[in-house]
Structure formats: C-alpha cells, structure tokens
Amino acid sequence: MTSLRSVTLYCSSSRSLDPHFAVAARAAGELLARRGITLVYGGGGLGLMGEAARACKAAGGRVEGIITRKFLDLEQGWLGCDELVVVDTMRERKRILIERADGFLVLPGGMGTFEEFFETLVGRQIGDHAKPMAVLDDHGYYLPLHSLIEHSIRERFAREALREVLRFGTELEPLVDWLAAEAAAPVTADPERFLPMGPKNSSPPAH
Ligand code: AMP
C-alpha cells in the first residue's frame, strides 16, 4: 500500500499531431503539479511528452525524465527536468520508468507508447509489479485499443481481472482519482488471477 506520489506518463513524441491532442497533455501535466504528484516520463522535449512536462513544471510540479544518450539528441532531451537520468539502453529506460512510478497514465502515442503500455501491462499480469494503469482515451484515439483488449478478454485470451488494474476513461481527473485510490489499496501482484492459462484444474468452457 502506498500513496500516489509519482505517475509515469507514456505518450507521443511526434511533432506532427493535431494540436487538439496537446490540450490534454498540458492538462495532465498541470493536474499532476496541482496534486503534488511527480511526473516521471521519457525526458523528451517533443510532442505530447514535451507539452506535459513543460506544463507540469510551469504549474510548479516536479518532473523527472529518463532518456537514453541517443535520444537526448533525437527527442531533444528536456533540460528543464528537475532530474534528467541519462541511460544507455531503452531497456534500462523502461525499467526505471516502471520502477519510479506509483501508477501509470497513458496518453495518445505511437509505437513507443504502445510498447511501454504493453510491457507495463504484461509486467502487471505476470506479477513483476502491482501498480495501476490508466489510459486517457482522448478524442477517441484509444477506442481501438480498448476494444482489442475487451475482445481478447471475451475470447478468453486474457482474463477479466485485467479490467481491475487497467482503466480507460475520457476524463483526466477521474482517472487520476482512480490511480490514487488503487495505489492506496492493499494489492498484491497475484499473477494467478491474471495469467491467461487460468487456475490449475480449470476445464475449458463448453461451447
Ligand atoms: P512514440 O509513442 O513512438 O512517440 O514514443 C514515445 C516514447 O517511447 C518516446 O520517448 C520513445 O523514445 C519511447 N520509445 C520508443 N521505443 C522504445 C523502446 N523500445 N523502449 C523504450 N522506449 C521507447
């Protein structure tokens, strides 16, 4: 059991987005600052990553960035971070992003965000961590991801317990409230409830 002191944010590094996506990214940064929650992210200055980090800092929040040496240049590592950790590999970057979080917030993003999302979700499923994940379905961007996950549960490739640790929503505040409530709840990383193979001795459903 812990309180929500830090949230790791996964989101886009793209410079080519419709500007409407920046609104929620800035709102996320400001909300975390207002609540005194440290924003942990990939350390870049571009795209929604940069928008969220700058907004958080401007609102008086604390920002920690984790970036690789190579991406310092490519993603314009943001030197305004209170702490900018420079690592050698993407693996190391993701490990620290997960380690430093009390919960995760996912905003629209591309392949990097998808990878971070799935790696973190699988980490929860196999019991590597017990931290909640919230996905902001901004402008309907994550409807396909949400339906894919629901589809996988309906078809029994994934377990219903996933819904307890992963929340989709269209409003930021309730998602952060939920992260805070989950982070404060006494949860254990209990892979038996999440792993697709199901409990021992369970038989396949009749069709
Ligand atoms: P994107 O959603 O593709 O704009 O990427 C969002 C963030 O994920 C960026 O900071 C990328 O550098 C990062 N990223 C992309 N691929 C990886 C990877 N293999 N491991 C860790 N981070 C990654």
Tab-separated table of C-alpha atoms and ligand atoms in Angstrom:
chain	number	residue	atom	x	y	z
A	1	MET	CA	0.000	0.000	0.000
A	2	THR	CA	1.326	3.406	-0.953
A	3	SER	CA	0.094	6.821	-1.887
A	4	LEU	CA	0.312	8.183	-5.402
A	5	ARG	CA	3.494	10.219	-5.145
A	6	SER	CA	4.605	9.762	-8.732
A	7	VAL	CA	2.938	8.942	-12.009
A	8	THR	CA	4.817	7.713	-15.054
A	9	LEU	CA	3.353	9.198	-18.189
A	10	TYR	CA	3.597	7.410	-21.534
A	11	CYS	CA	2.722	9.467	-24.599
A	12	SER	CA	3.720	10.594	-28.059
A	13	SER	CA	6.985	12.164	-29.121
A	14	SER	CA	5.539	13.193	-32.509
A	15	ARG	CA	5.794	16.776	-33.738
A	16	SER	CA	3.112	16.261	-36.382
A	17	LEU	CA	-0.009	15.812	-34.277
A	18	ASP	CA	-3.285	17.641	-34.495
A	19	PRO	CA	-2.859	20.377	-31.879
A	20	HIS	CA	-6.021	19.230	-30.105
A	21	PHE	CA	-4.005	16.379	-28.550
A	22	ALA	CA	-1.737	18.875	-26.800
A	23	VAL	CA	-4.602	20.198	-24.693
A	24	ALA	CA	-4.982	17.024	-22.618
A	25	ALA	CA	-1.211	16.563	-22.382
A	26	ARG	CA	-0.844	20.009	-20.851
A	27	ALA	CA	-3.836	19.406	-18.606
A	28	ALA	CA	-2.242	16.167	-17.401
A	29	GLY	CA	0.998	17.950	-16.518
A	30	GLU	CA	-0.881	20.692	-14.696
A	31	LEU	CA	-3.106	18.252	-12.829
A	32	LEU	CA	-0.136	16.269	-11.523
A	33	ALA	CA	1.556	19.509	-10.422
A	34	ARG	CA	-1.594	20.663	-8.650
A	35	ARG	CA	-1.843	17.398	-6.772
A	36	GLY	CA	1.832	17.387	-5.814
A	37	ILE	CA	2.433	14.217	-7.825
A	38	THR	CA	5.834	13.886	-9.509
A	39	LEU	CA	5.655	13.457	-13.268
A	40	VAL	CA	8.048	10.756	-14.481
A	41	TYR	CA	8.395	10.405	-18.246
A	42	GLY	CA	10.761	9.709	-21.116
A	43	GLY	CA	12.583	13.013	-20.734
A	44	GLY	CA	11.978	14.351	-24.234
A	45	GLY	CA	11.030	17.867	-25.217
A	46	LEU	CA	8.951	16.946	-28.271
A	47	GLY	CA	5.309	16.081	-28.865
A	48	LEU	CA	2.917	15.380	-26.025
A	49	MET	CA	5.866	14.410	-23.827
A	50	GLY	CA	7.255	17.932	-24.016
A	51	GLU	CA	3.823	19.528	-23.636
A	52	ALA	CA	3.047	17.605	-20.450
A	53	ALA	CA	6.473	18.122	-18.902
A	54	ARG	CA	6.611	21.869	-19.572
A	55	ALA	CA	3.051	22.352	-18.303
A	56	CYS	CA	3.803	20.408	-15.127
A	57	LYS	CA	6.915	22.418	-14.435
A	58	ALA	CA	5.216	25.738	-15.239
A	59	ALA	CA	2.492	24.842	-12.725
A	60	GLY	CA	5.097	24.260	-10.021
A	61	GLY	CA	5.327	20.467	-10.284
A	62	ARG	CA	8.291	18.132	-10.175
A	63	VAL	CA	9.416	16.437	-13.388
A	64	GLU	CA	11.792	13.501	-13.698
A	65	GLY	CA	12.932	12.417	-17.155
A	66	ILE	CA	14.577	9.124	-18.098
A	67	ILE	CA	16.197	9.173	-21.515
A	68	THR	CA	18.840	7.317	-23.471
A	69	ARG	CA	22.018	9.015	-24.625
A	70	LYS	CA	20.969	8.552	-28.236
A	71	PHE	CA	17.525	10.050	-27.684
A	72	LEU	CA	18.909	13.059	-25.844
A	73	ASP	CA	19.526	14.472	-29.267
A	74	LEU	CA	16.751	12.799	-31.296
A	75	GLU	CA	13.964	13.668	-28.874
A	76	GLN	CA	15.574	16.851	-27.647
A	77	GLY	CA	16.048	15.791	-24.042
A	78	TRP	CA	14.322	18.401	-21.948
A	79	LEU	CA	16.807	20.184	-19.729
A	80	GLY	CA	14.015	21.753	-17.682
A	81	CYS	CA	13.535	18.461	-15.803
A	82	ASP	CA	14.252	18.564	-12.072
A	83	GLU	CA	16.144	15.355	-12.669
A	84	LEU	CA	17.172	14.012	-16.077
A	85	VAL	CA	18.535	10.487	-15.898
A	86	VAL	CA	20.573	9.516	-18.956
A	87	VAL	CA	20.878	5.782	-19.567
A	88	ASP	CA	22.477	3.660	-22.269
A	89	THR	CA	19.614	1.441	-23.377
A	90	MET	CA	15.867	1.586	-23.958
A	91	ARG	CA	15.505	-1.415	-21.653
A	92	GLU	CA	17.117	0.485	-18.828
A	93	ARG	CA	14.910	3.468	-19.598
A	94	LYS	CA	11.728	1.401	-19.391
A	95	ARG	CA	12.869	-0.368	-16.246
A	96	ILE	CA	13.359	2.936	-14.441
A	97	LEU	CA	10.106	4.382	-15.801
A	98	ILE	CA	8.278	1.445	-14.231
A	99	GLU	CA	10.336	1.410	-11.049
A	100	ARG	CA	9.772	5.104	-10.245
A	101	ALA	CA	6.001	5.018	-10.736
A	102	ASP	CA	3.258	4.528	-8.187
A	103	GLY	CA	0.857	4.423	-11.141
A	104	PHE	CA	0.822	4.935	-14.909
A	105	LEU	CA	-1.047	7.322	-17.149
A	106	VAL	CA	-1.118	6.669	-20.871
A	107	LEU	CA	-1.943	9.454	-23.305
A	108	PRO	CA	-2.124	9.104	-27.084
A	109	GLY	CA	1.096	7.850	-28.588
A	110	GLY	CA	2.639	5.693	-31.273
A	111	MET	CA	4.782	2.558	-31.272
A	112	GLY	CA	6.993	3.656	-28.375
A	113	THR	CA	3.932	4.360	-26.248
A	114	PHE	CA	2.318	1.071	-27.284
A	115	GLU	CA	5.440	-0.828	-26.321
A	116	GLU	CA	5.633	0.908	-22.965
A	117	PHE	CA	1.928	0.307	-22.388
A	118	PHE	CA	2.083	-3.391	-23.199
A	119	GLU	CA	5.333	-4.033	-21.385
A	120	THR	CA	3.937	-2.402	-18.253
A	121	LEU	CA	0.621	-4.247	-18.574
A	122	VAL	CA	2.357	-7.584	-19.065
A	123	GLY	CA	4.564	-6.761	-16.078
A	124	ARG	CA	1.365	-6.412	-14.021
A	125	GLN	CA	-0.042	-9.601	-15.472
A	126	ILE	CA	2.985	-11.694	-14.594
A	127	GLY	CA	3.357	-10.101	-11.165
A	128	ASP	CA	6.520	-8.051	-11.694
A	129	HIS	CA	4.721	-5.076	-10.187
A	130	ALA	CA	1.306	-4.277	-8.707
A	131	LYS	CA	0.771	-0.712	-9.945
A	132	PRO	CA	-2.421	0.596	-11.576
A	133	MET	CA	-2.609	1.809	-15.182
A	134	ALA	CA	-4.971	4.432	-16.591
A	135	VAL	CA	-5.453	5.213	-20.269
A	136	LEU	CA	-6.861	8.544	-21.409
A	137	ASP	CA	-8.993	7.947	-24.444
A	138	ASP	CA	-8.515	11.461	-25.786
A	139	HIS	CA	-10.542	12.254	-28.932
A	140	GLY	CA	-11.369	8.565	-29.266
A	141	TYR	CA	-7.742	7.687	-30.007
A	142	TYR	CA	-7.712	4.595	-27.797
A	143	LEU	CA	-11.113	3.158	-28.738
A	144	PRO	CA	-9.428	0.525	-30.952
A	145	LEU	CA	-7.001	-0.450	-28.180
A	146	HIS	CA	-9.818	-0.670	-25.666
A	147	SER	CA	-11.897	-2.839	-27.964
A	148	LEU	CA	-8.908	-5.052	-28.770
A	149	ILE	CA	-8.345	-5.683	-25.069
A	150	GLU	CA	-12.055	-6.320	-24.445
A	151	HIS	CA	-12.063	-8.635	-27.450
A	152	SER	CA	-9.120	-10.578	-26.026
A	153	ILE	CA	-10.991	-10.949	-22.710
A	154	ARG	CA	-14.239	-12.031	-24.389
A	155	GLU	CA	-12.383	-14.618	-26.435
A	156	ARG	CA	-10.552	-15.763	-23.276
A	157	PHE	CA	-7.046	-14.899	-24.474
A	158	ALA	CA	-6.859	-12.604	-21.446
A	159	ARG	CA	-8.536	-12.690	-18.060
A	160	GLU	CA	-11.299	-10.468	-16.686
A	161	ALA	CA	-9.049	-9.461	-13.789
A	162	LEU	CA	-7.195	-7.205	-16.247
A	163	ARG	CA	-10.139	-4.792	-16.009
A	164	GLU	CA	-9.363	-4.300	-12.307
A	165	VAL	CA	-5.858	-2.974	-12.944
A	166	LEU	CA	-6.375	-1.110	-16.204
A	167	ARG	CA	-8.881	1.691	-16.584
A	168	PHE	CA	-9.858	3.540	-19.754
A	169	GLY	CA	-11.555	6.925	-19.495
A	170	THR	CA	-12.199	10.150	-21.332
A	171	GLU	CA	-11.620	12.495	-18.383
A	172	LEU	CA	-8.309	13.049	-16.662
A	173	GLU	CA	-9.407	13.839	-13.120
A	174	PRO	CA	-11.406	10.643	-12.510
A	175	LEU	CA	-8.531	8.600	-13.940
A	176	VAL	CA	-6.020	10.185	-11.571
A	177	ASP	CA	-8.507	9.772	-8.684
A	178	TRP	CA	-8.741	6.103	-9.589
A	179	LEU	CA	-4.940	5.746	-9.754
A	180	ALA	CA	-4.691	7.329	-6.308
A	181	ALA	CA	-7.349	5.020	-4.854
A	182	GLU	CA	-5.725	1.951	-6.387
A	183	ALA	CA	-2.247	2.949	-5.266
A	184	ALA	CA	-3.566	3.313	-1.714
A	185	ALA	CA	-5.354	-0.044	-1.747
A	186	PRO	CA	-3.579	-3.117	-0.383
A	187	VAL	CA	-2.965	-5.013	-3.611
A	188	THR	CA	-0.604	-7.841	-4.285
A	189	ALA	CA	0.942	-8.865	-7.545
A	190	ASP	CA	-1.056	-12.059	-7.927
A	191	PRO	CA	-0.264	-13.489	-11.362
A	192	GLU	CA	-2.567	-16.475	-10.804
A	193	ARG	CA	-5.562	-14.185	-11.333
A	194	PHE	CA	-4.184	-12.591	-14.476
A	195	LEU	CA	-2.306	-15.200	-16.417
A	196	PRO	CA	-4.193	-16.461	-19.454
A	197	MET	CA	-3.821	-20.136	-18.571
A	198	GLY	CA	-6.289	-19.739	-15.691
A	199	PRO	CA	-6.356	-21.556	-12.361
A	200	LYS	CA	-4.981	-25.057	-12.090
A	201	ASN	CA	-7.624	-27.757	-12.676
A	202	SER	CA	-9.935	-25.388	-14.581
A	203	SER	CA	-11.504	-27.043	-17.561
A	204	PRO	CA	-12.121	-25.377	-20.897
A	205	PRO	CA	-15.577	-23.783	-21.220
A	206	ALA	CA	-18.250	-25.731	-23.077
A	207	HIS	CA	-19.124	-24.293	-26.492
B	1	AMP	P1	6.101	7.273	-29.551
B	1	AMP	O1	4.820	6.847	-28.908
B	1	AMP	O2	6.538	6.319	-30.659
B	1	AMP	O3	6.100	8.698	-29.981
B	1	AMP	O4	7.232	7.102	-28.447
B	1	AMP	C1	7.004	7.567	-27.153
B	1	AMP	C2	8.231	7.347	-26.325
B	1	AMP	O5	8.568	5.968	-26.275
B	1	AMP	C3	9.455	8.048	-26.857
B	1	AMP	O6	10.133	8.618	-25.754
B	1	AMP	C4	10.284	6.931	-27.413
B	1	AMP	O7	11.661	7.205	-27.347
B	1	AMP	C5	9.963	5.827	-26.479
B	1	AMP	N1	10.314	4.537	-27.060
B	1	AMP	C6	10.220	4.130	-28.326
B	1	AMP	N2	10.665	2.858	-28.477
B	1	AMP	C7	11.063	2.472	-27.256
B	1	AMP	C8	11.650	1.284	-26.731
B	1	AMP	N3	11.916	0.231	-27.490
B	1	AMP	N4	11.923	1.265	-25.402
B	1	AMP	C9	11.668	2.337	-24.631
B	1	AMP	N5	11.126	3.469	-25.061
B	1	AMP	C10	10.831	3.544	-26.349
